[in-house]
Short mmCIF file of C-alpha atoms in Angstrom, two decimals:
data_model
loop_
_atom_site.label_atom_id
_atom_site.label_comp_id
_atom_site.label_asym_id
_atom_site.label_seq_id
_atom_site.Cartn_x
_atom_site.Cartn_y
_atom_site.Cartn_z
CA ARG A 1 -66.14 15.83 -24.51
CA LEU A 2 -64.07 14.25 -21.72
CA LEU A 3 -66.20 15.94 -19.09
CA LEU A 4 -69.44 14.61 -20.66
CA TYR A 5 -68.08 11.06 -20.92
CA THR A 6 -66.91 11.11 -17.31
CA THR A 7 -70.28 12.39 -16.16
CA LEU A 8 -72.11 9.64 -17.99
CA VAL A 9 -69.90 6.97 -16.49
CA CYS A 10 -70.43 8.38 -13.06
CA ILE A 11 -74.21 8.37 -13.51
CA TYR A 12 -74.13 4.88 -14.93
CA CYS A 13 -72.09 3.65 -11.98
CA ASP A 14 -74.44 5.40 -9.53
CA ILE A 15 -71.63 7.54 -8.11
CA PRO A 16 -73.20 10.62 -6.51
CA LEU A 17 -72.94 13.65 -8.74
CA GLN A 18 -71.71 15.89 -5.91
CA LEU A 19 -68.70 13.57 -5.46
CA PHE A 20 -67.82 14.03 -9.09
CA VAL A 21 -68.17 17.79 -8.80
CA SER A 22 -65.99 18.00 -5.69
CA ILE A 23 -63.25 15.90 -7.29
CA SER A 24 -63.26 17.80 -10.54
CA SER A 25 -63.29 21.19 -8.82
CA ALA A 26 -60.42 20.48 -6.40
CA PRO A 27 -57.65 23.06 -6.79
CA PRO A 28 -54.43 21.82 -8.42
CA LEU A 29 -51.51 21.01 -6.17
CA THR A 30 -48.94 23.83 -5.98
CA HIS A 31 -45.44 24.19 -4.55
CA GLN A 32 -43.14 27.09 -3.77
CA GLU A 33 -40.90 27.70 -6.75
CA SER A 34 -37.19 28.12 -6.15
CA SER A 35 -35.20 30.88 -7.80
CA THR A 36 -33.69 28.33 -10.17
CA GLU A 37 -37.15 27.11 -11.26
CA LYS A 38 -38.34 30.65 -11.79
CA CYS A 39 -35.23 31.34 -13.83
CA ALA A 40 -35.83 28.24 -15.96
CA LYS A 41 -39.40 29.33 -16.71
CA GLU A 42 -38.26 32.83 -17.60
CA LYS A 43 -35.20 31.71 -19.55
CA VAL A 44 -36.79 32.35 -22.92
CA ARG A 45 -38.43 35.66 -22.13
CA TRP A 46 -35.89 37.02 -19.61
CA LYS A 47 -34.00 40.08 -20.75
CA TYR A 48 -31.35 42.15 -18.99
CA SER A 49 -33.33 45.21 -17.91
CA ALA A 50 -30.76 47.65 -16.47
CA PRO A 51 -30.33 50.66 -18.77
CA PHE A 52 -27.04 51.03 -20.64
CA GLU A 53 -25.59 54.54 -20.30
CA PRO A 54 -23.72 55.60 -23.48
CA PHE A 55 -20.37 57.32 -23.90
CA SER A 56 -22.05 60.75 -24.01
CA TYR A 57 -23.58 60.31 -20.52
CA TRP A 58 -20.19 59.77 -18.88
CA GLU A 59 -18.68 62.57 -20.93
CA THR A 60 -21.24 65.05 -19.58
CA LEU A 61 -20.10 64.13 -16.05
CA GLY A 62 -16.64 65.46 -16.89
CA HIS A 63 -14.81 62.16 -17.44
CA GLY A 64 -12.08 61.87 -20.06
CA TYR A 65 -12.22 59.85 -23.25
CA ALA A 66 -10.38 56.80 -21.87
CA TYR A 67 -12.64 56.54 -18.81
CA CYS A 68 -15.84 56.95 -20.85
CA GLU A 69 -14.68 54.17 -23.13
CA ALA A 70 -13.75 51.98 -20.16
CA VAL A 71 -17.04 52.42 -18.30
CA GLU A 72 -18.94 51.54 -21.48
CA GLU A 73 -17.02 48.27 -21.61
CA PHE A 74 -17.53 47.77 -17.88
CA GLN A 75 -21.31 47.87 -18.31
CA LYS A 76 -20.93 44.96 -20.73
CA GLN A 77 -19.27 42.99 -17.91
CA PHE A 78 -22.51 43.27 -15.93
CA THR A 79 -24.48 41.76 -18.79
CA GLU A 80 -21.92 38.98 -19.35
CA ALA A 81 -21.68 38.10 -15.66
CA VAL A 82 -25.45 38.04 -15.12
CA ASN A 83 -26.02 35.98 -18.27
CA GLU A 84 -23.30 33.56 -17.17
CA MET A 85 -24.85 33.10 -13.73
CA ARG A 86 -28.36 32.64 -15.13
CA ARG A 87 -27.49 30.33 -18.05
CA ARG A 88 -24.87 27.97 -16.64
CA LYS A 89 -26.08 24.87 -14.86
CA LYS A 90 -23.39 24.57 -12.19
CA GLY A 91 -22.57 28.15 -11.24
CA ALA A 92 -20.15 30.63 -12.74
CA ASP A 93 -17.00 32.64 -12.08
CA ILE A 94 -17.84 36.29 -11.37
CA ILE A 95 -15.21 38.79 -12.55
CA PHE A 96 -15.47 42.59 -12.60
CA ASN A 97 -12.45 44.74 -13.41
CA TYR A 98 -11.37 48.01 -14.97
CA PRO A 99 -11.05 47.37 -18.72
CA LEU A 100 -7.54 48.12 -20.01
CA PHE A 101 -7.30 48.52 -23.76
CA ASP A 102 -3.53 49.00 -23.84
CA HIS A 103 -2.21 45.88 -22.11
CA SER A 104 1.39 47.08 -22.37
CA ARG A 105 0.75 49.54 -19.52
CA THR A 106 -0.92 49.46 -16.14
CA SER A 107 -3.49 51.90 -14.82
CA ASP A 108 -4.40 53.16 -11.39
CA THR A 109 -7.79 54.26 -12.66
CA ILE A 110 -10.82 52.56 -11.21
CA ILE A 111 -14.53 52.44 -12.05
CA PHE A 112 -16.04 55.04 -9.74
CA HIS A 113 -19.37 54.73 -8.00
CA ASP A 114 -22.34 56.23 -9.86
CA GLU A 115 -26.07 56.08 -9.24
CA ALA A 116 -26.56 55.04 -12.86
CA LEU A 117 -24.82 51.73 -12.11
CA LEU A 118 -27.14 50.72 -9.23
CA PRO A 119 -29.70 48.99 -11.53
CA HIS A 120 -26.82 46.85 -12.83
CA TRP A 121 -25.80 45.89 -9.28
CA ARG A 122 -29.41 44.86 -8.58
CA GLU A 123 -29.30 42.56 -11.60
CA VAL A 124 -26.07 41.08 -10.22
CA ALA A 125 -27.66 40.53 -6.79
CA LEU A 126 -30.58 38.55 -8.24
CA ALA A 127 -28.22 36.48 -10.37
CA LEU A 128 -25.95 35.80 -7.36
CA GLU A 129 -28.93 34.26 -5.56
CA ILE A 130 -29.53 31.91 -8.49
CA ASN A 131 -25.81 31.17 -8.76
CA ALA A 132 -25.71 30.27 -5.06
CA GLU A 133 -28.43 27.65 -5.50
CA LYS A 134 -26.51 26.06 -8.36
CA LEU A 135 -23.17 26.06 -6.55
CA ASN A 136 -24.63 24.68 -3.32
CA LYS A 137 -26.36 21.88 -5.23
CA SER A 138 -22.99 20.91 -6.71
CA LEU A 139 -21.45 20.49 -3.25
CA PRO A 140 -21.12 16.99 -1.78
CA SER A 141 -23.57 16.12 0.97
CA SER A 142 -22.71 17.39 4.44
CA LYS A 143 -22.24 13.83 5.65
CA GLY A 144 -19.28 12.81 3.50
CA GLU A 145 -17.31 9.59 3.72
CA GLU A 146 -14.58 11.18 5.86
CA GLU A 147 -17.08 12.56 8.35
CA SER A 148 -18.89 9.24 8.60
CA PHE A 149 -15.53 7.57 9.26
CA LEU A 150 -14.79 10.03 12.08
CA ASP A 151 -18.25 9.52 13.51
CA ARG A 152 -17.48 5.82 13.81
CA LEU A 153 -14.24 6.57 15.67
CA PHE A 154 -15.29 9.37 18.04
CA ASP A 155 -18.26 10.79 19.81
CA ALA A 156 -19.12 14.46 19.15
CA SER A 157 -16.80 16.02 21.77
CA GLN A 158 -13.88 13.71 20.94
CA LYS A 159 -14.23 14.45 17.22
CA GLU A 160 -14.21 18.21 17.86
CA ASP A 161 -11.02 17.93 19.95
CA PHE A 162 -9.43 15.76 17.26
CA LEU A 163 -10.20 18.26 14.48
CA LYS A 164 -8.83 21.18 16.51
CA LYS A 165 -5.46 19.43 16.80
CA LEU A 166 -5.19 18.93 13.04
CA PRO A 167 -3.44 21.42 10.75
CA ARG A 168 -5.97 23.75 9.15
CA VAL A 169 -5.47 22.19 5.72
CA PHE A 170 -6.83 18.86 7.00
CA GLN A 171 -9.62 20.57 8.92
CA GLY A 172 -10.77 22.06 5.62
CA GLN A 173 -10.65 18.68 3.90
CA LEU A 174 -12.75 17.08 6.63
CA GLY A 175 -15.18 20.00 6.97
CA ASN A 176 -18.80 19.94 5.93
CA ARG A 177 -18.53 22.45 3.10
CA ARG A 178 -16.24 21.92 0.11
CA ALA A 179 -14.89 24.39 -2.40
CA THR A 180 -16.51 24.49 -5.82
CA GLY A 181 -13.60 25.85 -7.85
CA SER A 182 -15.47 29.09 -8.59
CA GLN A 183 -14.16 32.60 -7.97
CA PHE A 184 -15.40 36.11 -7.28
CA VAL A 185 -13.18 38.99 -8.43
CA MET A 186 -13.78 42.72 -7.90
CA ASP A 187 -10.70 44.55 -9.23
CA LYS A 188 -10.41 48.35 -9.45
CA VAL A 189 -14.12 48.92 -8.88
CA GLU A 190 -15.32 51.32 -6.18
CA LEU A 191 -17.77 49.66 -3.79
CA ARG A 192 -19.72 52.00 -1.53
CA LYS A 193 -22.15 51.01 1.19
CA ASP A 194 -25.26 51.20 -1.02
CA VAL A 195 -23.68 48.74 -3.49
CA ILE A 196 -22.48 46.50 -0.64
CA ASP A 197 -26.00 46.48 0.82
CA ILE A 198 -27.35 45.34 -2.57
CA ILE A 199 -24.93 42.52 -3.40
CA GLY A 200 -23.54 41.58 0.05
CA PRO A 201 -26.36 39.34 1.36
CA HIS A 202 -26.46 37.37 -1.92
CA LEU A 203 -22.69 37.16 -2.33
CA LYS A 204 -22.30 35.49 1.06
CA LEU A 205 -24.62 32.65 -0.03
CA ASN A 206 -22.14 31.49 -2.69
CA PRO A 207 -19.54 28.85 -1.72
CA PHE A 208 -16.69 30.43 -3.71
CA GLU A 209 -13.22 28.94 -3.56
CA SER A 210 -11.41 32.19 -4.36
CA ILE A 211 -12.35 35.80 -3.50
CA ARG A 212 -10.33 38.79 -4.70
CA LEU A 213 -11.16 42.33 -3.53
CA GLU A 214 -8.62 44.75 -4.97
CA ASP A 215 -8.55 48.57 -4.98
CA ASN A 216 -12.24 49.00 -4.13
CA MET A 217 -11.77 52.33 -2.25
CA PHE A 218 -13.23 50.72 0.87
CA ASP A 219 -14.07 52.86 3.85
CA ARG A 220 -14.55 51.14 7.21
CA ASP A 221 -17.93 49.70 6.10
CA GLY A 222 -16.16 48.12 3.13
CA VAL A 223 -13.43 46.60 5.28
CA LEU A 224 -16.03 45.14 7.65
CA PHE A 225 -17.86 43.77 4.59
CA ALA A 226 -14.67 42.04 3.40
CA ILE A 227 -14.11 40.54 6.85
CA ASP A 228 -17.71 39.30 7.01
CA VAL A 229 -17.48 37.75 3.53
CA LEU A 230 -14.46 35.70 4.61
CA LYS A 231 -16.15 34.75 7.87
CA GLN A 232 -19.42 33.63 6.26
CA ILE A 233 -18.02 31.71 3.28
CA SER A 234 -16.25 28.75 4.86
CA SER A 235 -15.29 27.23 1.50
CA VAL A 236 -12.79 29.99 0.64
CA VAL A 237 -9.31 28.60 -0.04
CA LYS A 238 -7.77 31.77 -1.53
CA PHE A 239 -8.52 35.25 -0.18
CA TYR A 240 -7.05 38.48 -1.52
CA LEU A 241 -7.60 41.84 0.18
CA ILE A 242 -5.50 44.41 -1.69
CA GLY A 243 -5.33 48.18 -1.42
CA SER A 244 -8.00 48.48 1.26
CA GLU A 245 -6.97 50.29 4.42
CA VAL A 246 -7.63 48.41 7.64
CA ALA A 247 -7.37 51.64 9.55
CA THR A 248 -7.86 50.60 13.19
CA GLU A 249 -6.13 48.11 15.44
CA GLU A 250 -9.53 46.68 16.40
CA ASP A 251 -10.53 45.96 12.79
CA LEU A 252 -7.14 44.35 12.17
CA ARG A 253 -7.56 42.21 15.28
CA VAL A 254 -11.00 41.02 14.09
CA LEU A 255 -9.64 40.29 10.61
CA LEU A 256 -6.75 38.24 12.00
CA GLN A 257 -9.14 36.34 14.27
CA VAL A 258 -11.37 35.44 11.30
CA ILE A 259 -8.33 34.32 9.30
CA ARG A 260 -7.01 32.22 12.18
CA ASP A 261 -10.38 30.48 12.71
CA HIS A 262 -11.15 29.90 9.04
CA PRO A 263 -11.42 26.15 8.29
CA SER A 264 -10.29 26.10 4.64
CA LEU A 265 -8.00 29.06 3.94
CA ARG A 266 -4.69 28.12 2.27
CA GLU A 267 -3.58 31.27 0.42
CA LEU A 268 -3.81 34.77 1.92
CA GLU A 269 -2.79 38.05 0.28
CA MET A 270 -2.97 41.30 2.26
CA ARG A 271 -1.05 43.85 0.18
CA ARG A 272 -1.16 47.58 0.80
CA CYS A 273 -3.94 47.25 3.32
CA VAL A 274 -2.69 47.80 6.87
CA VAL A 275 -2.81 51.30 8.41
CA PRO A 276 -1.36 52.25 10.84
CA ASN A 277 1.99 50.59 10.20
CA ILE A 278 2.31 47.07 11.58
CA ASN A 279 4.47 47.06 14.68
CA SER A 280 6.07 44.22 16.62
CA VAL A 281 2.97 43.72 18.79
CA THR A 282 0.79 43.24 15.71
CA LEU A 283 3.43 41.01 14.12
CA ASN A 284 3.24 38.70 17.12
CA SER A 285 -0.51 38.40 16.54
CA ILE A 286 0.04 37.55 12.86
CA VAL A 287 2.19 34.49 13.57
CA PRO A 288 -0.73 32.26 14.67
CA ILE A 289 -2.66 32.92 11.42
CA CYS A 290 0.15 31.36 9.39
CA LYS A 291 -0.63 27.89 10.69
CA GLY A 292 -1.93 25.81 7.79
CA LEU A 293 -1.33 28.50 5.15
CA LYS A 294 0.49 27.56 1.99
CA SER A 295 1.09 31.13 0.80
CA LEU A 296 1.14 34.48 2.65
CA ASN A 297 1.68 37.88 1.04
CA LEU A 298 2.14 40.91 3.33
CA SER A 299 3.87 43.17 0.79
CA GLY A 300 3.55 46.94 0.87
CA ASN A 301 2.45 47.28 4.50
CA ASN A 302 5.50 49.18 5.85
CA ILE A 303 6.14 46.43 8.38
CA SER A 304 8.90 47.13 10.88
CA THR A 305 9.92 44.40 13.30
CA ASP A 306 11.38 46.59 16.07
CA GLY A 307 13.66 43.69 16.88
CA SER A 308 10.87 41.11 16.99
CA ALA A 309 11.63 37.65 15.64
CA ALA A 310 7.95 37.00 14.83
CA ILE A 311 8.50 36.41 11.11
CA ALA A 312 11.42 34.08 11.76
CA ASP A 313 9.30 32.19 14.30
CA CYS A 314 6.54 31.95 11.70
CA LEU A 315 8.91 30.34 9.21
CA ALA A 316 10.42 27.99 11.76
CA THR A 317 7.11 26.72 13.19
CA ASN A 318 4.99 26.44 10.03
CA PRO A 319 6.43 23.88 7.62
CA SER A 320 3.29 24.05 5.46
CA LEU A 321 4.14 27.65 4.46
CA GLN A 322 5.73 27.48 1.01
CA GLU A 323 5.57 31.14 -0.04
CA LEU A 324 6.08 34.32 1.98
CA PHE A 325 6.15 37.73 0.25
CA LEU A 326 7.47 40.67 2.26
CA CYS A 327 8.63 43.31 -0.27
CA GLY A 328 7.71 46.94 0.34
CA ASN A 329 8.32 46.76 4.10
CA LYS A 330 10.85 48.28 6.50
CA PHE A 331 13.29 45.49 7.23
CA ASN A 332 16.93 46.10 8.09
CA ASP A 333 20.01 43.91 7.80
CA ASP A 334 19.46 42.39 11.24
CA ASP A 335 15.93 41.34 10.24
CA ALA A 336 17.26 39.77 7.05
CA GLU A 337 19.84 37.79 9.01
CA VAL A 338 17.26 36.45 11.47
CA ILE A 339 14.90 35.45 8.65
CA ALA A 340 17.75 33.79 6.73
CA ASP A 341 18.68 31.73 9.80
CA ALA A 342 15.08 30.56 10.08
CA LEU A 343 15.17 29.29 6.52
CA LYS A 344 18.21 27.04 7.10
#
């Protein structure tokens, strides 16, 4: 009826018919949908598609009752995490851990890698991409008030020199990217290269404030993944690398370099992760990374000073350091005396 009326008006007004046809047949304007828009459209009909493997499946693989029960619960964590990332408007905390049903005891058991879990990791990867868009939208603009103020005071080269002379804590506050308060936790979950390849590219898009990687049975690829995550996510304030063996001096050197150059890091925990044992040469390279840190935990690394005063120097030259944890190392009475003098 609308088409007929419009045609009559056009004829009455002597507008050429072909003009009317070309206008009415023009294709509608389109735009490239973002992941968030696609998610919003699919919100009603979207359903978690990864298959849930029951207790009996894990039992046939030779696992005991407690593990079968735990991995069933762990699969629920995938669903909860993905739903949280897809449903929340401003991003979500992502937490995966080994479920403990008896909280009065601890367990060294971890969730082992299995091909049956790969579809779940793919669901996580897609949700991480959506979560990244939400978190990045919640960040302040890259030209904040502090940066505009510095731009009025300095030209580009002068501002760069000025920022380099500041303690790291202030560099982080004046940086372009800000922390969002969100966290990513992977605790007692084995991460092999095929899982890392699935979630890694999407994880590094998220401006997390805290990242915890604990007892993930990392090989060298896993350690390099952890280093790259810290390097790429400049908003990280708290970084925990626990129980992952940094097995070569070169990898340790790269890790320390990334830590030293990080603009926002305030709390660093590296427990049970350095092999071979830290010696005095390596200790001397650790001292520079303490600048700007509020908390440093190097427990369980079998550190021996070999007469080096590196730790004492660290305490004496870094007033911002409020917490230093060194249990589970090889210190003697002389080391204790030197450290005590540095604390006076």
